[in-house]
Amino acid sequence: MKSAIPFISRKPLEHQQQWLARFKQLLPDEHVLLANDIEEPIRTNCEFAIVLDPEPSILATFNNLKWVQSLWAGVESLIELAKQQQFELVRMIDPKLAETMAEAVLAWSLYLHREMPSFAEQQQNKIWIQRPYRPAAECNIGILGLGELGQASAHKLIQNGFKLSGWSQTQKLIGGIDCYSGPQGLFKITQQSDILICLLPLTPNTKGIINSKLLKHLPANASIINFARGPLLNTDDLLAALDNKKLYHAVLDVFDQEPLPQQSPLWSHSNLTILPHIAATSSPQTAAEIAAQNIQFYRKSGQLPTTVDLQKGY
Ligand code: NAP
């Protein structure tokens, strides 16, 4: 008999039930169950799990897993457990997720490029000033991270007339994008980006990468978009750069602590736009289908799709 597949998530129960119903539809021959519905003694029989932002300590109670399918693209919170309990980690690679992220990147790049924060402020103060138009072709956008989401976003921005550069761990050659790598590459992309967008994974090497050292090399009136993970950006350094009028604006979708605490100074800063981690959410339609295909393929062949490199952390 096939072992049960736990579905482990911190999301509200109603949200979890939606995913569960979708998995029941896609995997009628499997027993996909909420973690609580699998008794402790038989958790050890489970070969693999499906997770959506799980509590690592609950995932740890399934102590004999071969692999874990994440429905999220970012898996930094599971790396340590995967090393300790020696399971493989499969992250979500979904073209639909990349498309959704690209749409968000375009939307908020246009928001900054067309100076919407300034017009909102003018309206509040009943000020009528026509600011000069600058074409997208004169706006340099730099993307940190040229993976699934970074590349999809870069192509969307190119289609909309922006000038693009990107930075990655390994040097890339991508049509229409000035590609950089290494510390010197980071310096160059920063120097030329009117809008710098972060789509890096959170790893020991990328934590705090957007800090005062980097921010001081941006051109005057540049903006930041962080759609990756909160700890990639040093919040105090960002606030200092905004207060010193070194930066025009920042759009933040991700934070060190989520939900962003009520007492955070970020909420009320006039040059910040705060979003509640909505840039690109995994879809029960497409992401569940990809996870189900991975499981069916594994059941047939014993083979896993591409797994996360636990040493690199992404
Ligand atoms: P990915 O495919 O793994 O791409 C990661 C990119 O970052 C790669 O280009 C990689 O370089 C580069 N990179 C990693 N470490 C680096 C370093 N030390 N120096 C320079 N470049 C480095 O990841 P993805 O699917 O695009 O996702 C990116 C992140 O987006 C996720 O990890 C997640 O945190 C975040 N995310 C946020 C949301 C949201 O709603 N806000 C939604 C989904 C995902 P190489 O190509 O050379 O390996």
Coordinates of C-alpha atoms and ligand atoms in Angstrom, one line a residue:
M1 CA 0.0 0.0 0.0
K2 CA 1.2 3.5 -0.8
S3 CA 2.3 5.6 2.1
A4 CA 0.2 8.7 3.0
I5 CA 1.5 12.1 1.7
P6 CA 1.3 14.8 4.4
F7 CA 0.3 18.3 3.3
I8 CA 2.0 20.7 5.8
S9 CA 1.3 24.5 5.8
R10 CA 0.9 27.4 8.2
K11 CA -1.8 28.9 6.0
P12 CA -5.4 29.2 7.4
L13 CA -7.2 25.9 7.4
E14 CA -9.7 27.0 4.7
H15 CA -6.8 27.8 2.4
Q16 CA -5.2 24.4 3.2
Q17 CA -8.4 22.6 2.4
Q18 CA -8.5 24.3 -1.1
W19 CA -5.1 22.9 -1.9
L20 CA -6.0 19.5 -0.4
A21 CA -9.1 19.3 -2.6
R22 CA -7.0 20.1 -5.6
F23 CA -4.5 17.3 -4.8
K24 CA -7.4 14.8 -4.2
Q25 CA -8.6 15.7 -7.7
L26 CA -5.1 15.5 -9.3
L27 CA -3.9 12.4 -7.4
P28 CA -7.0 10.2 -6.9
D29 CA -4.8 7.1 -6.1
E30 CA -2.9 8.8 -3.3
H31 CA -3.7 9.7 0.3
V32 CA -2.9 13.3 0.6
L33 CA -3.7 14.3 4.2
L34 CA -3.3 17.3 6.5
A35 CA -0.3 16.6 8.8
N36 CA -2.6 16.5 11.9
D37 CA -4.6 13.7 10.3
I38 CA -1.5 11.4 10.2
E39 CA -0.9 9.9 13.6
E40 CA 2.7 10.2 15.0
P41 CA 3.6 6.5 15.0
I42 CA 2.9 6.2 11.2
R43 CA 4.6 9.5 10.2
T44 CA 7.8 7.5 9.9
N45 CA 6.3 5.6 6.9
C46 CA 5.8 8.7 4.9
E47 CA 8.3 8.9 1.9
F48 CA 7.6 12.4 0.9
A49 CA 5.6 15.5 1.8
I50 CA 4.0 18.5 0.1
V51 CA 4.6 21.8 1.9
L52 CA 3.4 25.4 1.6
D53 CA 5.3 27.6 4.1
P54 CA 5.4 24.8 6.7
E55 CA 6.3 25.1 10.3
P56 CA 9.8 23.3 10.2
S57 CA 9.2 21.6 13.6
I58 CA 6.0 19.9 12.2
L59 CA 7.8 18.8 9.0
A60 CA 10.6 17.4 11.3
T61 CA 8.1 15.0 12.9
F62 CA 8.0 13.2 9.5
N63 CA 11.5 11.9 10.2
N64 CA 12.0 9.4 7.4
L65 CA 11.2 11.5 4.3
K66 CA 13.1 11.0 1.0
W67 CA 12.0 14.3 -0.4
V68 CA 9.9 17.3 0.1
Q69 CA 7.9 19.1 -2.6
S70 CA 7.7 22.8 -1.8
L71 CA 4.8 24.8 -3.4
W72 CA 6.9 27.9 -3.0
A73 CA 9.9 29.0 -5.1
G74 CA 11.9 30.2 -2.0
V75 CA 13.0 27.3 0.3
E76 CA 15.5 29.0 2.6
S77 CA 13.6 28.0 5.8
L78 CA 13.8 24.3 4.9
I79 CA 17.5 24.1 4.0
E80 CA 18.9 23.3 7.5
L81 CA 16.2 20.7 8.2
A82 CA 16.9 19.0 4.8
K83 CA 20.5 18.8 5.7
Q84 CA 19.8 17.4 9.2
Q85 CA 17.2 14.9 8.2
Q86 CA 18.9 14.1 4.8
F87 CA 15.9 14.6 2.5
E88 CA 15.9 16.2 -0.9
L89 CA 14.1 19.4 -1.5
V90 CA 12.2 20.2 -4.7
R91 CA 11.1 23.8 -5.1
M92 CA 8.3 25.1 -7.2
I93 CA 9.3 26.0 -10.8
D94 CA 6.1 27.2 -12.4
P95 CA 5.9 29.3 -15.6
K96 CA 2.7 30.8 -14.3
L97 CA 4.4 31.9 -11.1
A98 CA 7.2 33.5 -13.2
E99 CA 4.5 35.3 -15.4
T100 CA 2.8 36.6 -12.2
M101 CA 6.1 37.9 -10.8
A102 CA 6.9 39.5 -14.2
E103 CA 3.6 41.3 -14.2
A104 CA 4.2 42.6 -10.6
V105 CA 7.7 43.7 -11.6
L106 CA 6.3 45.6 -14.6
A107 CA 3.5 47.2 -12.6
W108 CA 5.7 48.5 -9.8
S109 CA 8.5 49.5 -12.2
L110 CA 6.0 51.6 -14.1
Y111 CA 4.7 53.0 -10.8
L112 CA 8.2 54.3 -10.0
H113 CA 9.2 55.2 -13.6
R114 CA 6.0 57.3 -14.0
E115 CA 6.6 58.9 -10.6
M116 CA 3.2 57.9 -9.2
P117 CA 4.4 58.4 -5.5
S118 CA 5.1 62.0 -6.4
F119 CA 1.7 62.6 -8.0
A120 CA 0.0 61.0 -5.0
E121 CA 1.9 63.4 -2.8
Q122 CA 1.0 66.3 -5.0
Q123 CA -2.7 65.4 -4.9
Q124 CA -2.6 65.2 -1.1
N125 CA -1.2 68.8 -1.1
K126 CA -3.4 70.0 -4.0
I127 CA -0.3 70.8 -6.1
W128 CA -0.6 71.0 -9.9
I129 CA 2.9 70.5 -11.4
Q130 CA 3.4 68.7 -14.7
R131 CA 6.6 66.7 -14.3
P132 CA 8.6 66.2 -17.5
Y133 CA 8.1 62.9 -19.4
R134 CA 11.0 60.5 -19.6
P135 CA 10.7 57.5 -22.0
A136 CA 11.2 54.0 -20.7
A137 CA 14.2 53.6 -23.0
E138 CA 16.0 56.1 -20.8
C139 CA 15.3 54.2 -17.6
N140 CA 18.0 51.6 -16.6
I141 CA 16.6 48.7 -14.6
G142 CA 18.9 46.3 -12.9
I143 CA 17.7 42.9 -11.7
L144 CA 19.7 41.0 -9.0
G145 CA 19.0 37.4 -9.7
L146 CA 18.6 36.0 -13.2
G147 CA 16.8 32.8 -12.3
E148 CA 13.2 31.7 -13.2
L149 CA 11.6 34.9 -11.9
G150 CA 14.4 37.3 -12.7
Q151 CA 14.6 36.3 -16.3
A152 CA 10.8 36.3 -16.9
S153 CA 10.7 39.8 -15.3
A154 CA 13.6 41.1 -17.4
H155 CA 11.9 40.0 -20.6
K156 CA 8.6 41.6 -19.6
L157 CA 10.4 44.9 -18.9
I158 CA 12.3 44.7 -22.2
Q159 CA 9.0 44.2 -24.1
N160 CA 7.9 47.4 -22.4
G161 CA 10.8 49.4 -23.6
F162 CA 13.1 49.5 -20.5
K163 CA 16.9 49.1 -20.6
L164 CA 17.9 45.9 -18.7
S165 CA 20.9 44.6 -16.9
G166 CA 21.0 41.6 -14.6
W167 CA 23.4 40.0 -12.0
S168 CA 23.7 36.4 -11.2
Q169 CA 26.1 33.9 -9.5
T170 CA 27.3 32.4 -12.8
Q171 CA 28.0 34.7 -15.8
K172 CA 25.1 34.6 -18.3
L173 CA 24.7 35.6 -21.9
I174 CA 21.0 36.6 -22.5
G175 CA 19.9 38.6 -25.5
G176 CA 18.8 42.2 -24.7
I177 CA 20.2 42.1 -21.1
D178 CA 23.6 43.3 -20.0
C179 CA 24.7 40.4 -17.8
Y180 CA 27.0 40.7 -14.8
S181 CA 28.4 38.5 -12.1
G182 CA 30.8 38.7 -9.2
P183 CA 31.5 41.6 -6.8
Q184 CA 32.7 43.9 -9.6
G185 CA 29.5 43.1 -11.6
L186 CA 27.4 44.0 -8.6
F187 CA 29.2 47.3 -8.3
K188 CA 28.6 48.0 -12.1
I189 CA 24.9 47.1 -12.1
T190 CA 24.3 49.2 -9.0
Q191 CA 26.0 52.2 -10.5
Q192 CA 23.8 52.2 -13.5
S193 CA 20.4 51.2 -12.2
D194 CA 17.6 53.8 -11.9
I195 CA 15.5 51.0 -10.5
L196 CA 17.2 48.1 -8.7
I197 CA 15.1 45.0 -8.3
C198 CA 15.9 42.1 -6.0
L199 CA 14.9 38.6 -7.1
L200 CA 17.7 36.7 -5.4
P201 CA 17.2 33.7 -3.1
L202 CA 18.0 34.2 0.6
T203 CA 21.3 32.4 1.3
P204 CA 24.2 33.1 3.6
N205 CA 25.9 34.8 0.7
T206 CA 23.0 37.1 -0.2
K207 CA 21.7 38.0 3.3
G208 CA 21.9 41.8 3.8
I209 CA 23.3 42.3 0.2
I210 CA 21.2 45.5 -0.1
N211 CA 23.0 47.6 2.5
S212 CA 24.6 51.1 2.8
K213 CA 27.7 50.0 0.9
L214 CA 25.5 49.1 -2.1
L215 CA 23.0 51.9 -1.8
K216 CA 25.6 54.6 -1.9
H217 CA 26.6 53.5 -5.4
L218 CA 23.1 53.9 -6.9
P219 CA 22.5 56.9 -9.2
A220 CA 20.8 59.9 -7.6
N221 CA 17.0 59.4 -7.2
A222 CA 17.2 55.7 -7.8
S223 CA 14.5 53.3 -6.4
I224 CA 14.6 49.8 -5.0
I225 CA 12.1 47.0 -5.4
N226 CA 12.5 44.0 -3.1
F227 CA 10.2 41.1 -4.2
A228 CA 12.5 38.3 -2.9
R229 CA 13.0 38.0 0.9
G230 CA 13.1 40.6 3.7
P231 CA 16.6 39.8 5.1
L232 CA 18.2 40.5 1.7
L233 CA 17.8 44.1 2.6
N234 CA 19.2 46.0 5.6
T235 CA 16.2 48.0 6.7
D236 CA 18.1 50.6 8.8
D237 CA 20.4 51.3 5.8
L238 CA 17.4 51.7 3.5
L239 CA 15.7 54.1 5.9
A240 CA 18.9 56.1 6.2
A241 CA 19.2 56.4 2.4
L242 CA 15.6 57.4 2.1
D243 CA 15.9 60.0 4.9
N244 CA 19.0 61.5 3.3
K245 CA 17.1 61.8 0.0
K246 CA 19.7 59.5 -1.6
L247 CA 16.9 57.3 -2.9
Y248 CA 13.6 58.3 -4.6
H249 CA 11.4 55.4 -3.3
A250 CA 11.3 51.8 -2.3
V251 CA 8.6 49.1 -2.9
L252 CA 8.8 46.3 -0.4
D253 CA 6.8 43.1 -0.6
V254 CA 8.8 41.0 1.9
F255 CA 10.1 41.7 5.4
D256 CA 12.3 40.3 8.2
Q257 CA 9.1 39.6 10.1
E258 CA 5.8 38.9 8.4
P259 CA 3.2 40.2 8.8
L260 CA 5.1 43.5 9.3
P261 CA 4.7 44.4 13.0
Q262 CA 2.4 47.4 13.7
Q263 CA 5.3 49.3 15.4
S264 CA 7.6 49.1 12.4
P265 CA 8.7 52.5 11.1
L266 CA 8.4 51.2 7.6
W267 CA 4.6 51.5 7.6
S268 CA 4.6 55.3 7.9
H269 CA 7.6 56.3 5.8
S270 CA 6.3 58.6 3.0
N271 CA 8.9 57.2 0.5
L272 CA 8.0 53.6 1.0
T273 CA 5.3 51.4 -0.5
I274 CA 4.5 48.4 1.6
L275 CA 2.9 45.3 0.1
P276 CA 1.8 42.2 2.1
H277 CA 3.9 39.5 0.3
I278 CA 1.7 39.4 -2.8
A279 CA 4.0 39.9 -5.7
A280 CA 3.6 36.3 -6.9
T281 CA 1.6 33.7 -5.0
S282 CA 1.6 30.0 -5.9
S283 CA -1.6 29.0 -7.7
P284 CA -3.5 25.9 -6.6
Q285 CA -4.4 25.5 -10.3
T286 CA -0.9 25.4 -11.8
A287 CA 1.5 24.7 -8.9
A288 CA -0.6 21.8 -7.6
E289 CA -0.5 20.3 -11.1
I290 CA 3.3 20.6 -11.3
A291 CA 3.7 19.0 -7.8
A292 CA 1.3 16.2 -8.8
Q293 CA 3.2 15.5 -12.0
N294 CA 6.5 15.3 -10.0
I295 CA 4.8 12.8 -7.5
Q296 CA 3.4 10.6 -10.3
F297 CA 6.7 10.6 -12.1
Y298 CA 8.5 9.6 -8.9
R299 CA 6.0 6.8 -8.2
K300 CA 6.6 5.4 -11.8
S301 CA 10.3 5.9 -12.1
G302 CA 11.7 6.4 -8.6
Q303 CA 13.3 9.6 -10.0
L304 CA 13.1 13.1 -8.6
P305 CA 12.9 16.3 -10.6
T306 CA 15.8 18.8 -10.2
T307 CA 16.4 19.3 -6.5
V308 CA 17.7 22.3 -4.5
D309 CA 21.5 22.4 -4.1
L310 CA 21.6 22.3 -0.3
Q311 CA 25.2 23.5 -0.2
K312 CA 24.5 26.6 -2.3
G313 CA 21.2 27.1 -0.5
Y314 CA 19.0 27.5 -3.6
Ligands
NAP1 P1 16.2 30.9 -8.9 O1 15.7 30.4 -10.2 O2 16.9 29.9 -8.0 O3 17.2 32.1 -9.3 C1 18.1 32.6 -8.4 C2 19.0 33.6 -9.1 O4 19.8 34.3 -8.1 C3 20.0 32.9 -10.1 O5 20.2 33.7 -11.2 C4 21.3 32.8 -9.3 O6 22.5 32.8 -10.0 C5 21.2 34.1 -8.5 N1 22.0 34.0 -7.3 C6 21.9 33.2 -6.2 N2 22.9 33.5 -5.3 C7 23.7 34.5 -5.8 C8 24.8 35.2 -5.4 N3 25.4 34.9 -4.2 N4 25.3 36.1 -6.2 C9 24.7 36.4 -7.4 N5 23.6 35.8 -7.8 C10 23.1 34.8 -7.1 O7 15.1 31.6 -8.0 P2 13.7 32.2 -8.5 O8 12.7 31.1 -8.8 O9 14.0 33.2 -9.6 O10 13.2 32.9 -7.2 C11 14.0 34.0 -6.6 C12 13.4 34.3 -5.2 O11 12.2 35.0 -5.3 C13 13.0 33.0 -4.4 O12 14.1 32.5 -3.7 C14 12.0 33.6 -3.4 O13 12.7 34.0 -2.2 C15 11.5 34.9 -4.1 N6 10.0 34.8 -4.4 C16 9.2 35.8 -3.9 C17 7.9 35.8 -4.2 C18 7.0 36.9 -3.7 O14 5.7 36.8 -3.8 N7 7.5 38.0 -3.2 C19 7.3 34.8 -4.9 C20 8.1 33.8 -5.4 C21 9.5 33.8 -5.1 P3 22.8 31.5 -11.0 O15 21.7 31.6 -12.1 O16 24.1 31.8 -11.6 O17 22.6 30.3 -10.2

